[in-house]
């Protein structure tokens, strides 16, 4: 679709430009956004050194094209972030434009199949718009609720005898920022990067072959396995944090994070995974009268850290007792289970299990349960 200056501002007036091909809806939307910003924001004040502006004149097409190019390549983003109304109130322009465009499309959607498709496109783009908004108003990704730096994560697990943890931290920090930028740019351009393009970005900072098996571990195979597990878990944790932030659908990991995930999952071969499990002193030390297997025990231990009332306890017990496959099952009836569970706790209040699963089940609890279970699957895979 041609990038040009458009005089009309409302969707109804812009309908003559709405493409028949739905694959071009994103371009139509972005061109409208840039034009609205050009009209609404103080272009001359922001771009003081721009010569031969000719606002709303002969040079308008040229200006819109340059603004569009800037936005697609993450330059001059601050120009598009906010606008002020006549009363001086500041609004997040990216967010407001989307909501306004969607409202206009909803009012017009019955006029034609094309408009109905455009409205559906806007509704389906909600998560994408919010993802872009996250980067629009943050200079880099940082989830404060789950921000653990690599140094604090790695030091107690491997120490500094084999690797320079500070160097690793800097490299990981840089490569993750670059990957986040690539994801952000792919959303703006509506173009998914391929594997080769992602690897070019990663390899600018980190040699993946060296990361997978540093030469220093060549005579220390056991330490190498611990190191690989550390790197794998760290990378997968960073991807998981973004999965929660960006609200990706279950089972979906977009490029470029998919390339990171594939690399992490290839780090440990079956023999190394088996060593990590079977060589652990705690592997055979779990309450076998309560749980059918070690993985079920670990799943409950991880989940139980967030239990603060008996409704949550009832949910995890009923779910693992009735719905789980053999390696995750709780074997014990409620009475012996509660006797064991309450003996593990330091609190005075005693929890009971007195409701069926249907009364304590919820979408949020199931989602949290699946997230923790997927972590257990990664940490303790079946070999």
mmCIF file of C-alpha atoms in Angstrom:
data_model
loop_
_atom_site.group_PDB
_atom_site.id
_atom_site.type_symbol
_atom_site.label_atom_id
_atom_site.label_comp_id
_atom_site.label_asym_id
_atom_site.label_seq_id
_atom_site.Cartn_x
_atom_site.Cartn_y
_atom_site.Cartn_z
ATOM 1 C CA UNK A 1 0.000 0.000 0.000
ATOM 2 C CA UNK A 2 1.309 3.443 -0.918
ATOM 3 C CA UNK A 3 2.672 5.513 1.966
ATOM 4 C CA UNK A 4 1.370 9.021 1.468
ATOM 5 C CA UNK A 5 -0.225 12.042 3.088
ATOM 6 C CA UNK A 6 -3.974 11.563 3.672
ATOM 7 C CA UNK A 7 -6.109 14.618 4.335
ATOM 8 C CA UNK A 8 -9.050 12.683 5.775
ATOM 9 C CA UNK A 9 -8.851 11.807 9.480
ATOM 10 C CA UNK A 10 -11.982 9.777 10.296
ATOM 11 C CA UNK A 11 -12.257 6.150 9.245
ATOM 12 C CA UNK A 12 -15.457 6.850 7.326
ATOM 13 C CA UNK A 13 -13.656 9.449 5.219
ATOM 14 C CA UNK A 14 -10.696 7.111 4.706
ATOM 15 C CA UNK A 15 -12.765 4.175 3.435
ATOM 16 C CA UNK A 16 -11.767 4.832 -0.180
ATOM 17 C CA UNK A 17 -8.214 3.859 0.798
ATOM 18 C CA UNK A 18 -9.193 0.680 2.703
ATOM 19 C CA UNK A 19 -7.583 -2.217 0.806
ATOM 20 C CA UNK A 20 -9.626 -5.194 -0.343
ATOM 21 C CA UNK A 21 -6.827 -7.545 0.639
ATOM 22 C CA UNK A 22 -6.916 -8.073 4.417
ATOM 23 C CA UNK A 23 -3.151 -8.712 4.381
ATOM 24 C CA UNK A 24 -2.761 -4.969 3.793
ATOM 25 C CA UNK A 25 -4.937 -3.870 6.739
ATOM 26 C CA UNK A 26 -1.904 -3.384 8.976
ATOM 27 C CA UNK A 27 -0.292 -1.020 6.455
ATOM 28 C CA UNK A 28 -3.564 0.910 6.180
ATOM 29 C CA UNK A 29 -3.716 1.195 9.974
ATOM 30 C CA UNK A 30 -0.090 2.330 10.376
ATOM 31 C CA UNK A 31 -0.308 4.886 7.573
ATOM 32 C CA UNK A 32 -3.434 6.335 9.203
ATOM 33 C CA UNK A 33 -1.632 6.470 12.554
ATOM 34 C CA UNK A 34 1.350 8.349 11.107
ATOM 35 C CA UNK A 35 -0.924 10.812 9.291
ATOM 36 C CA UNK A 36 -2.900 11.478 12.465
ATOM 37 C CA UNK A 37 0.333 12.100 14.381
ATOM 38 C CA UNK A 38 1.548 14.471 11.666
ATOM 39 C CA UNK A 39 -1.661 16.508 11.890
ATOM 40 C CA UNK A 40 -2.035 16.436 15.646
ATOM 41 C CA UNK A 41 1.483 16.763 17.015
ATOM 42 C CA UNK A 42 3.720 19.797 16.687
ATOM 43 C CA UNK A 43 5.922 18.638 13.820
ATOM 44 C CA UNK A 44 7.843 21.903 13.335
ATOM 45 C CA UNK A 45 8.627 22.209 17.041
ATOM 46 C CA UNK A 46 9.899 18.643 17.304
ATOM 47 C CA UNK A 47 11.911 18.619 14.069
ATOM 48 C CA UNK A 48 13.431 22.088 14.394
ATOM 49 C CA UNK A 49 16.175 21.480 11.848
ATOM 50 C CA UNK A 50 13.906 20.128 9.131
ATOM 51 C CA UNK A 51 14.169 22.317 6.002
ATOM 52 C CA UNK A 52 11.511 23.035 3.401
ATOM 53 C CA UNK A 53 8.674 21.618 5.520
ATOM 54 C CA UNK A 54 5.709 22.912 3.546
ATOM 55 C CA UNK A 55 3.259 21.440 6.063
ATOM 56 C CA UNK A 56 0.025 20.266 4.370
ATOM 57 C CA UNK A 57 1.512 21.361 1.059
ATOM 58 C CA UNK A 58 3.725 19.937 -1.666
ATOM 59 C CA UNK A 59 6.111 18.268 0.763
ATOM 60 C CA UNK A 60 3.454 16.508 2.847
ATOM 61 C CA UNK A 61 3.921 13.133 1.117
ATOM 62 C CA UNK A 62 7.641 13.301 1.678
ATOM 63 C CA UNK A 63 7.229 14.110 5.377
ATOM 64 C CA UNK A 64 4.716 11.312 5.956
ATOM 65 C CA UNK A 65 6.998 8.844 4.196
ATOM 66 C CA UNK A 66 9.941 9.888 6.373
ATOM 67 C CA UNK A 67 7.854 9.705 9.553
ATOM 68 C CA UNK A 68 6.609 6.257 8.566
ATOM 69 C CA UNK A 69 10.161 5.078 7.915
ATOM 70 C CA UNK A 70 11.278 6.475 11.280
ATOM 71 C CA UNK A 71 8.523 4.630 13.108
ATOM 72 C CA UNK A 72 9.179 1.318 11.350
ATOM 73 C CA UNK A 73 12.859 1.525 12.297
ATOM 74 C CA UNK A 74 12.224 2.681 15.883
ATOM 75 C CA UNK A 75 13.581 6.204 15.353
ATOM 76 C CA UNK A 76 12.019 9.385 16.743
ATOM 77 C CA UNK A 77 9.486 7.229 18.599
ATOM 78 C CA UNK A 78 9.000 9.947 21.217
ATOM 79 C CA UNK A 79 7.302 12.083 18.551
ATOM 80 C CA UNK A 80 4.479 9.516 18.346
ATOM 81 C CA UNK A 81 4.102 8.706 22.038
ATOM 82 C CA UNK A 82 1.899 11.455 23.405
ATOM 83 C CA UNK A 83 -0.387 14.278 22.402
ATOM 84 C CA UNK A 84 -2.065 17.030 24.398
ATOM 85 C CA UNK A 85 -5.659 18.087 24.037
ATOM 86 C CA UNK A 86 -6.882 21.694 24.074
ATOM 87 C CA UNK A 87 -6.910 21.645 27.878
ATOM 88 C CA UNK A 88 -3.288 20.477 28.054
ATOM 89 C CA UNK A 89 -4.042 16.934 29.200
ATOM 90 C CA UNK A 90 -1.492 14.397 27.936
ATOM 91 C CA UNK A 91 -2.602 11.075 26.390
ATOM 92 C CA UNK A 92 -0.758 8.002 25.166
ATOM 93 C CA UNK A 93 -1.278 8.550 21.461
ATOM 94 C CA UNK A 94 -0.596 4.949 20.345
ATOM 95 C CA UNK A 95 -3.202 3.536 22.759
ATOM 96 C CA UNK A 96 -5.819 6.237 22.149
ATOM 97 C CA UNK A 97 -5.581 5.942 18.355
ATOM 98 C CA UNK A 98 -6.212 2.191 18.483
ATOM 99 C CA UNK A 99 -9.269 2.485 20.716
ATOM 100 C CA UNK A 100 -10.679 5.288 18.571
ATOM 101 C CA UNK A 101 -10.100 3.385 15.307
ATOM 102 C CA UNK A 102 -11.733 0.272 16.761
ATOM 103 C CA UNK A 103 -14.802 2.239 17.940
ATOM 104 C CA UNK A 104 -15.207 3.828 14.516
ATOM 105 C CA UNK A 105 -14.870 0.444 12.799
ATOM 106 C CA UNK A 106 -17.484 -1.085 15.103
ATOM 107 C CA UNK A 107 -19.995 1.636 14.156
ATOM 108 C CA UNK A 108 -19.336 1.094 10.440
ATOM 109 C CA UNK A 109 -18.831 -2.683 10.304
ATOM 110 C CA UNK A 110 -22.320 -3.520 9.000
ATOM 111 C CA UNK A 111 -21.870 -1.339 5.903
ATOM 112 C CA UNK A 112 -19.768 -3.908 4.030
ATOM 113 C CA UNK A 113 -17.975 -7.239 4.381
ATOM 114 C CA UNK A 114 -14.729 -5.362 3.935
ATOM 115 C CA UNK A 115 -15.444 -3.111 6.925
ATOM 116 C CA UNK A 116 -16.583 -6.093 8.973
ATOM 117 C CA UNK A 117 -13.257 -7.781 8.190
ATOM 118 C CA UNK A 118 -11.350 -4.646 9.171
ATOM 119 C CA UNK A 119 -13.187 -4.443 12.486
ATOM 120 C CA UNK A 120 -12.375 -8.104 13.208
ATOM 121 C CA UNK A 121 -8.770 -7.437 12.261
ATOM 122 C CA UNK A 122 -8.591 -4.633 14.840
ATOM 123 C CA UNK A 123 -10.138 -6.812 17.544
ATOM 124 C CA UNK A 124 -7.715 -9.648 16.773
ATOM 125 C CA UNK A 125 -4.809 -7.170 16.886
ATOM 126 C CA UNK A 126 -5.471 -6.209 20.502
ATOM 127 C CA UNK A 127 -2.585 -8.201 22.003
ATOM 128 C CA UNK A 128 -0.222 -7.059 19.250
ATOM 129 C CA UNK A 129 -1.154 -3.412 19.869
ATOM 130 C CA UNK A 130 -0.537 -3.866 23.609
ATOM 131 C CA UNK A 131 2.828 -5.519 22.940
ATOM 132 C CA UNK A 132 3.904 -2.596 20.776
ATOM 133 C CA UNK A 133 2.588 -0.207 23.414
ATOM 134 C CA UNK A 134 4.801 -1.912 26.002
ATOM 135 C CA UNK A 135 7.902 -1.128 23.951
ATOM 136 C CA UNK A 136 6.563 2.247 22.870
ATOM 137 C CA UNK A 137 6.502 3.502 26.443
ATOM 138 C CA UNK A 138 9.468 1.548 27.836
ATOM 139 C CA UNK A 139 13.022 1.928 26.584
ATOM 140 C CA UNK A 140 13.697 -1.773 27.163
ATOM 141 C CA UNK A 141 12.035 -4.881 28.535
ATOM 142 C CA UNK A 142 12.045 -5.076 32.314
ATOM 143 C CA UNK A 143 9.533 -7.039 34.314
ATOM 144 C CA UNK A 144 10.038 -5.653 37.808
ATOM 145 C CA UNK A 145 8.013 -8.428 39.420
ATOM 146 C CA UNK A 146 10.309 -11.161 38.146
ATOM 147 C CA UNK A 147 13.574 -9.394 37.460
ATOM 148 C CA UNK A 148 16.455 -11.625 38.568
ATOM 149 C CA UNK A 149 19.870 -10.812 37.190
ATOM 150 C CA UNK A 150 22.071 -13.614 35.907
ATOM 151 C CA UNK A 151 24.800 -13.025 38.485
ATOM 152 C CA UNK A 152 22.490 -13.576 41.452
ATOM 153 C CA UNK A 153 20.949 -16.578 39.721
ATOM 154 C CA UNK A 154 24.193 -18.270 38.680
ATOM 155 C CA UNK A 155 26.635 -17.602 41.527
ATOM 156 C CA UNK A 156 25.163 -20.019 44.099
ATOM 157 C CA UNK A 157 24.780 -22.733 41.448
ATOM 158 C CA UNK A 158 28.162 -22.734 39.736
ATOM 159 C CA UNK A 159 30.377 -20.109 41.374
ATOM 160 C CA UNK A 160 33.099 -18.323 39.439
ATOM 161 C CA UNK A 161 35.722 -21.066 39.093
ATOM 162 C CA UNK A 162 34.794 -21.906 35.517
ATOM 163 C CA UNK A 163 33.136 -18.844 33.991
ATOM 164 C CA UNK A 164 33.344 -15.091 34.396
ATOM 165 C CA UNK A 165 29.816 -14.468 35.609
ATOM 166 C CA UNK A 166 30.027 -10.687 35.131
ATOM 167 C CA UNK A 167 30.941 -11.168 31.472
ATOM 168 C CA UNK A 168 28.086 -13.619 30.970
ATOM 169 C CA UNK A 169 25.664 -11.198 32.601
ATOM 170 C CA UNK A 170 26.680 -8.349 30.279
ATOM 171 C CA UNK A 171 26.401 -10.547 27.197
ATOM 172 C CA UNK A 172 23.018 -11.943 28.161
ATOM 173 C CA UNK A 173 21.761 -8.454 28.951
ATOM 174 C CA UNK A 174 22.903 -7.190 25.540
ATOM 175 C CA UNK A 175 21.591 -10.112 23.502
ATOM 176 C CA UNK A 176 18.184 -10.051 25.201
ATOM 177 C CA UNK A 177 17.837 -6.320 24.521
ATOM 178 C CA UNK A 178 18.717 -6.962 20.865
ATOM 179 C CA UNK A 179 16.210 -9.814 20.641
ATOM 180 C CA UNK A 180 13.508 -7.686 22.263
ATOM 181 C CA UNK A 181 14.182 -4.943 19.701
ATOM 182 C CA UNK A 182 13.938 -7.469 16.887
ATOM 183 C CA UNK A 183 10.581 -8.670 18.228
ATOM 184 C CA UNK A 184 9.350 -5.084 18.569
ATOM 185 C CA UNK A 185 10.424 -4.292 15.022
ATOM 186 C CA UNK A 186 8.766 -7.452 13.693
ATOM 187 C CA UNK A 187 5.478 -6.328 15.241
ATOM 188 C CA UNK A 188 5.729 -2.855 13.718
ATOM 189 C CA UNK A 189 6.638 -4.154 10.274
ATOM 190 C CA UNK A 190 4.278 -7.131 10.502
ATOM 191 C CA UNK A 191 7.115 -9.333 9.317
ATOM 192 C CA UNK A 192 8.374 -12.389 11.201
ATOM 193 C CA UNK A 193 12.184 -12.734 11.154
ATOM 194 C CA UNK A 194 13.544 -16.060 9.960
ATOM 195 C CA UNK A 195 16.012 -18.246 11.833
ATOM 196 C CA UNK A 196 19.035 -16.898 9.983
ATOM 197 C CA UNK A 197 18.121 -13.281 10.779
ATOM 198 C CA UNK A 198 17.685 -14.093 14.455
ATOM 199 C CA UNK A 199 21.011 -15.926 14.643
ATOM 200 C CA UNK A 200 22.786 -12.939 13.081
ATOM 201 C CA UNK A 201 21.486 -10.758 15.936
ATOM 202 C CA UNK A 202 22.440 -13.299 18.618
ATOM 203 C CA UNK A 203 25.880 -14.084 17.243
ATOM 204 C CA UNK A 204 26.864 -10.420 17.269
ATOM 205 C CA UNK A 205 27.153 -10.788 21.044
ATOM 206 C CA UNK A 206 27.325 -14.485 21.880
ATOM 207 C CA UNK A 207 28.995 -17.413 20.131
ATOM 208 C CA UNK A 208 26.307 -20.055 20.602
ATOM 209 C CA UNK A 209 28.702 -22.943 19.996
ATOM 210 C CA UNK A 210 31.028 -21.685 22.711
ATOM 211 C CA UNK A 211 28.072 -20.958 25.002
ATOM 212 C CA UNK A 212 26.822 -24.537 24.619
ATOM 213 C CA UNK A 213 30.136 -26.135 25.540
ATOM 214 C CA UNK A 214 32.986 -23.886 26.767
ATOM 215 C CA UNK A 215 36.432 -25.388 26.315
ATOM 216 C CA UNK A 216 37.228 -24.943 30.012
ATOM 217 C CA UNK A 217 34.789 -27.770 30.867
ATOM 218 C CA UNK A 218 36.480 -30.302 28.580
ATOM 219 C CA UNK A 219 37.914 -32.265 31.540
ATOM 220 C CA UNK A 220 34.955 -31.654 33.852
ATOM 221 C CA UNK A 221 31.912 -33.428 32.331
ATOM 222 C CA UNK A 222 29.824 -33.358 35.543
ATOM 223 C CA UNK A 223 30.374 -29.632 36.001
ATOM 224 C CA UNK A 224 29.526 -29.136 32.298
ATOM 225 C CA UNK A 225 26.125 -30.748 32.842
ATOM 226 C CA UNK A 226 25.411 -28.420 35.784
ATOM 227 C CA UNK A 227 26.525 -25.453 33.669
ATOM 228 C CA UNK A 228 24.266 -26.478 30.761
ATOM 229 C CA UNK A 229 21.287 -26.833 33.054
ATOM 230 C CA UNK A 230 22.008 -23.383 34.456
ATOM 231 C CA UNK A 231 22.153 -21.744 31.005
ATOM 232 C CA UNK A 232 19.092 -23.645 29.789
ATOM 233 C CA UNK A 233 16.943 -22.706 32.770
ATOM 234 C CA UNK A 234 18.041 -19.076 32.670
ATOM 235 C CA UNK A 235 17.183 -18.662 28.978
ATOM 236 C CA UNK A 236 13.841 -20.453 29.317
ATOM 237 C CA UNK A 237 13.016 -18.340 32.359
ATOM 238 C CA UNK A 238 13.649 -15.145 30.364
ATOM 239 C CA UNK A 239 11.374 -16.393 27.570
ATOM 240 C CA UNK A 240 8.695 -17.385 30.104
ATOM 241 C CA UNK A 241 8.754 -13.896 31.639
ATOM 242 C CA UNK A 242 8.062 -12.422 28.221
ATOM 243 C CA UNK A 243 5.367 -15.008 27.518
ATOM 244 C CA UNK A 244 3.484 -13.783 30.587
ATOM 245 C CA UNK A 245 4.098 -10.107 29.857
ATOM 246 C CA UNK A 246 3.086 -10.301 26.197
ATOM 247 C CA UNK A 247 0.160 -12.709 26.701
ATOM 248 C CA UNK A 248 1.182 -15.213 24.027
ATOM 249 C CA UNK A 249 -1.286 -18.011 23.410
ATOM 250 C CA UNK A 250 -0.645 -21.338 25.119
ATOM 251 C CA UNK A 251 2.026 -23.284 23.232
ATOM 252 C CA UNK A 252 3.012 -20.309 21.052
ATOM 253 C CA UNK A 253 6.460 -18.736 21.152
ATOM 254 C CA UNK A 254 7.168 -16.211 18.377
ATOM 255 C CA UNK A 255 10.396 -15.540 16.592
ATOM 256 C CA UNK A 256 12.960 -14.447 17.691
ATOM 257 C CA UNK A 257 12.319 -16.046 21.111
ATOM 258 C CA UNK A 258 11.593 -19.400 19.483
ATOM 259 C CA UNK A 259 15.230 -19.588 18.366
ATOM 260 C CA UNK A 260 16.382 -19.002 21.963
ATOM 261 C CA UNK A 261 13.985 -21.709 23.179
ATOM 262 C CA UNK A 262 15.175 -24.248 20.617
ATOM 263 C CA UNK A 263 18.806 -23.582 21.521
ATOM 264 C CA UNK A 264 18.076 -23.958 25.252
ATOM 265 C CA UNK A 265 16.170 -27.208 24.785
ATOM 266 C CA UNK A 266 19.019 -28.714 22.744
ATOM 267 C CA UNK A 267 21.646 -28.033 25.392
ATOM 268 C CA UNK A 268 21.143 -31.203 27.454
ATOM 269 C CA UNK A 269 21.153 -34.594 25.773
ATOM 270 C CA UNK A 270 19.103 -37.472 27.310
ATOM 271 C CA UNK A 271 22.099 -38.905 29.187
ATOM 272 C CA UNK A 272 22.855 -35.525 30.778
ATOM 273 C CA UNK A 273 19.213 -35.015 31.790
ATOM 274 C CA UNK A 274 19.167 -38.490 33.284
ATOM 275 C CA UNK A 275 22.331 -37.721 35.256
ATOM 276 C CA UNK A 276 20.836 -34.539 36.709
ATOM 277 C CA UNK A 277 17.817 -36.428 37.994
ATOM 278 C CA UNK A 278 19.251 -39.754 39.087
ATOM 279 C CA UNK A 279 22.421 -38.343 40.650
ATOM 280 C CA UNK A 280 20.404 -36.016 42.883
ATOM 281 C CA UNK A 281 20.386 -37.198 46.530
ATOM 282 C CA UNK A 282 16.726 -36.212 46.831
ATOM 283 C CA UNK A 283 15.626 -38.285 43.846
ATOM 284 C CA UNK A 284 14.593 -41.283 45.942
ATOM 285 C CA UNK A 285 13.739 -39.246 49.033
ATOM 286 C CA UNK A 286 10.118 -38.184 48.839
ATOM 287 C CA UNK A 287 6.994 -39.357 50.707
ATOM 288 C CA UNK A 288 6.041 -42.389 48.609
ATOM 289 C CA UNK A 289 2.902 -43.020 50.662
ATOM 290 C CA UNK A 290 1.599 -39.628 49.465
ATOM 291 C CA UNK A 291 2.887 -39.294 45.886
ATOM 292 C CA UNK A 292 3.171 -41.835 43.079
ATOM 293 C CA UNK A 293 6.427 -40.321 41.770
ATOM 294 C CA UNK A 294 9.158 -37.773 42.336
ATOM 295 C CA UNK A 295 7.782 -35.413 39.665
ATOM 296 C CA UNK A 296 4.398 -35.253 41.372
ATOM 297 C CA UNK A 297 6.101 -34.453 44.656
ATOM 298 C CA UNK A 298 8.130 -31.623 43.076
ATOM 299 C CA UNK A 299 5.027 -30.272 41.310
ATOM 300 C CA UNK A 300 3.177 -30.080 44.616
ATOM 301 C CA UNK A 301 6.179 -28.516 46.405
ATOM 302 C CA UNK A 302 6.495 -25.770 43.804
ATOM 303 C CA UNK A 303 2.758 -25.062 43.720
ATOM 304 C CA UNK A 304 2.336 -25.173 47.500
ATOM 305 C CA UNK A 305 4.654 -22.181 47.943
ATOM 306 C CA UNK A 306 1.735 -20.009 46.860
ATOM 307 C CA UNK A 307 -0.953 -21.718 48.962
ATOM 308 C CA UNK A 308 -2.433 -19.433 51.602
ATOM 309 C CA UNK A 309 -5.919 -20.891 52.138
ATOM 310 C CA UNK A 310 -7.609 -24.265 52.132
ATOM 311 C CA UNK A 311 -9.479 -23.572 48.885
ATOM 312 C CA UNK A 312 -6.142 -23.508 47.027
ATOM 313 C CA UNK A 313 -4.987 -26.632 48.863
ATOM 314 C CA UNK A 314 -8.238 -28.402 47.995
ATOM 315 C CA UNK A 315 -7.764 -27.488 44.317
ATOM 316 C CA UNK A 316 -4.239 -28.871 44.026
ATOM 317 C CA UNK A 317 -5.136 -32.014 45.984
ATOM 318 C CA UNK A 318 -8.289 -32.793 43.975
ATOM 319 C CA UNK A 319 -6.588 -32.000 40.674
ATOM 320 C CA UNK A 320 -3.581 -34.237 41.332
ATOM 321 C CA UNK A 321 -5.681 -36.955 42.951
ATOM 322 C CA UNK A 322 -8.277 -37.278 40.171
ATOM 323 C CA UNK A 323 -7.037 -35.700 36.946
ATOM 324 C CA UNK A 324 -3.322 -36.439 36.691
ATOM 325 C CA UNK A 325 -1.449 -39.217 34.947
ATOM 326 C CA UNK A 326 0.378 -41.779 37.041
ATOM 327 C CA UNK A 327 3.734 -40.028 37.551
ATOM 328 C CA UNK A 328 1.995 -36.929 38.977
ATOM 329 C CA UNK A 329 -0.735 -38.511 41.095
ATOM 330 C CA UNK A 330 -1.408 -38.007 44.772
ATOM 331 C CA UNK A 331 -2.038 -41.503 46.172
ATOM 332 C CA UNK A 332 -3.229 -40.732 49.692
ATOM 333 C CA UNK A 333 -6.784 -40.172 50.821
ATOM 334 C CA UNK A 334 -7.567 -36.733 52.335
ATOM 335 C CA UNK A 335 -6.928 -37.735 55.970
ATOM 336 C CA UNK A 336 -3.363 -39.134 55.623
ATOM 337 C CA UNK A 337 -2.530 -36.425 53.074
ATOM 338 C CA UNK A 338 -3.605 -33.648 55.480
ATOM 339 C CA UNK A 339 -1.718 -35.266 58.331
ATOM 340 C CA UNK A 340 1.445 -35.213 56.224
ATOM 341 C CA UNK A 341 0.832 -31.719 54.766
ATOM 342 C CA UNK A 342 -0.017 -30.002 58.045
ATOM 343 C CA UNK A 343 3.038 -31.558 59.687
ATOM 344 C CA UNK A 344 5.246 -29.844 57.078
ATOM 345 C CA UNK A 345 3.906 -26.371 57.838
ATOM 346 C CA UNK A 346 4.983 -23.921 60.513
ATOM 347 C CA UNK A 347 1.613 -22.161 60.766
ATOM 348 C CA UNK A 348 -0.858 -22.839 63.575
ATOM 349 C CA UNK A 349 -3.995 -22.919 61.410
ATOM 350 C CA UNK A 350 -4.889 -26.367 60.106
ATOM 351 C CA UNK A 351 -6.209 -26.675 56.555
ATOM 352 C CA UNK A 352 -8.994 -29.075 55.578
ATOM 353 C CA UNK A 353 -10.111 -30.609 52.283
ATOM 354 C CA UNK A 354 -13.897 -30.438 52.303
ATOM 355 C CA UNK A 355 -15.026 -29.424 48.782
ATOM 356 C CA UNK A 356 -15.173 -31.145 45.374
ATOM 357 C CA UNK A 357 -12.951 -29.958 42.511
ATOM 358 C CA UNK A 358 -15.920 -28.333 40.748
ATOM 359 C CA UNK A 359 -16.302 -25.882 43.642
ATOM 360 C CA UNK A 360 -12.639 -24.776 43.797
ATOM 361 C CA UNK A 361 -11.642 -24.968 40.138
ATOM 362 C CA UNK A 362 -10.933 -21.759 38.179
ATOM 363 C CA UNK A 363 -9.287 -20.728 34.922
ATOM 364 C CA UNK A 364 -6.565 -18.799 36.785
ATOM 365 C CA UNK A 365 -5.705 -21.760 39.042
ATOM 366 C CA UNK A 366 -5.547 -24.122 36.084
ATOM 367 C CA UNK A 367 -3.311 -21.683 34.211
ATOM 368 C CA UNK A 368 -0.903 -21.331 37.149
ATOM 369 C CA UNK A 369 -0.917 -25.097 37.577
ATOM 370 C CA UNK A 370 -0.029 -25.650 33.902
ATOM 371 C CA UNK A 371 2.802 -23.113 34.062
ATOM 372 C CA UNK A 372 4.356 -24.832 37.086
ATOM 373 C CA UNK A 373 3.830 -28.280 35.569
ATOM 374 C CA UNK A 374 5.555 -27.221 32.341
ATOM 375 C CA UNK A 375 8.508 -26.039 34.449
ATOM 376 C CA UNK A 376 8.649 -29.444 36.165
ATOM 377 C CA UNK A 377 8.563 -31.145 32.760
ATOM 378 C CA UNK A 378 11.574 -29.086 31.714
ATOM 379 C CA UNK A 379 13.520 -29.649 34.933
ATOM 380 C CA UNK A 380 12.696 -33.350 35.320
ATOM 381 C CA UNK A 381 11.975 -34.767 31.856
ATOM 382 C CA UNK A 382 11.064 -38.416 31.403
ATOM 383 C CA UNK A 383 14.007 -40.281 29.879
#
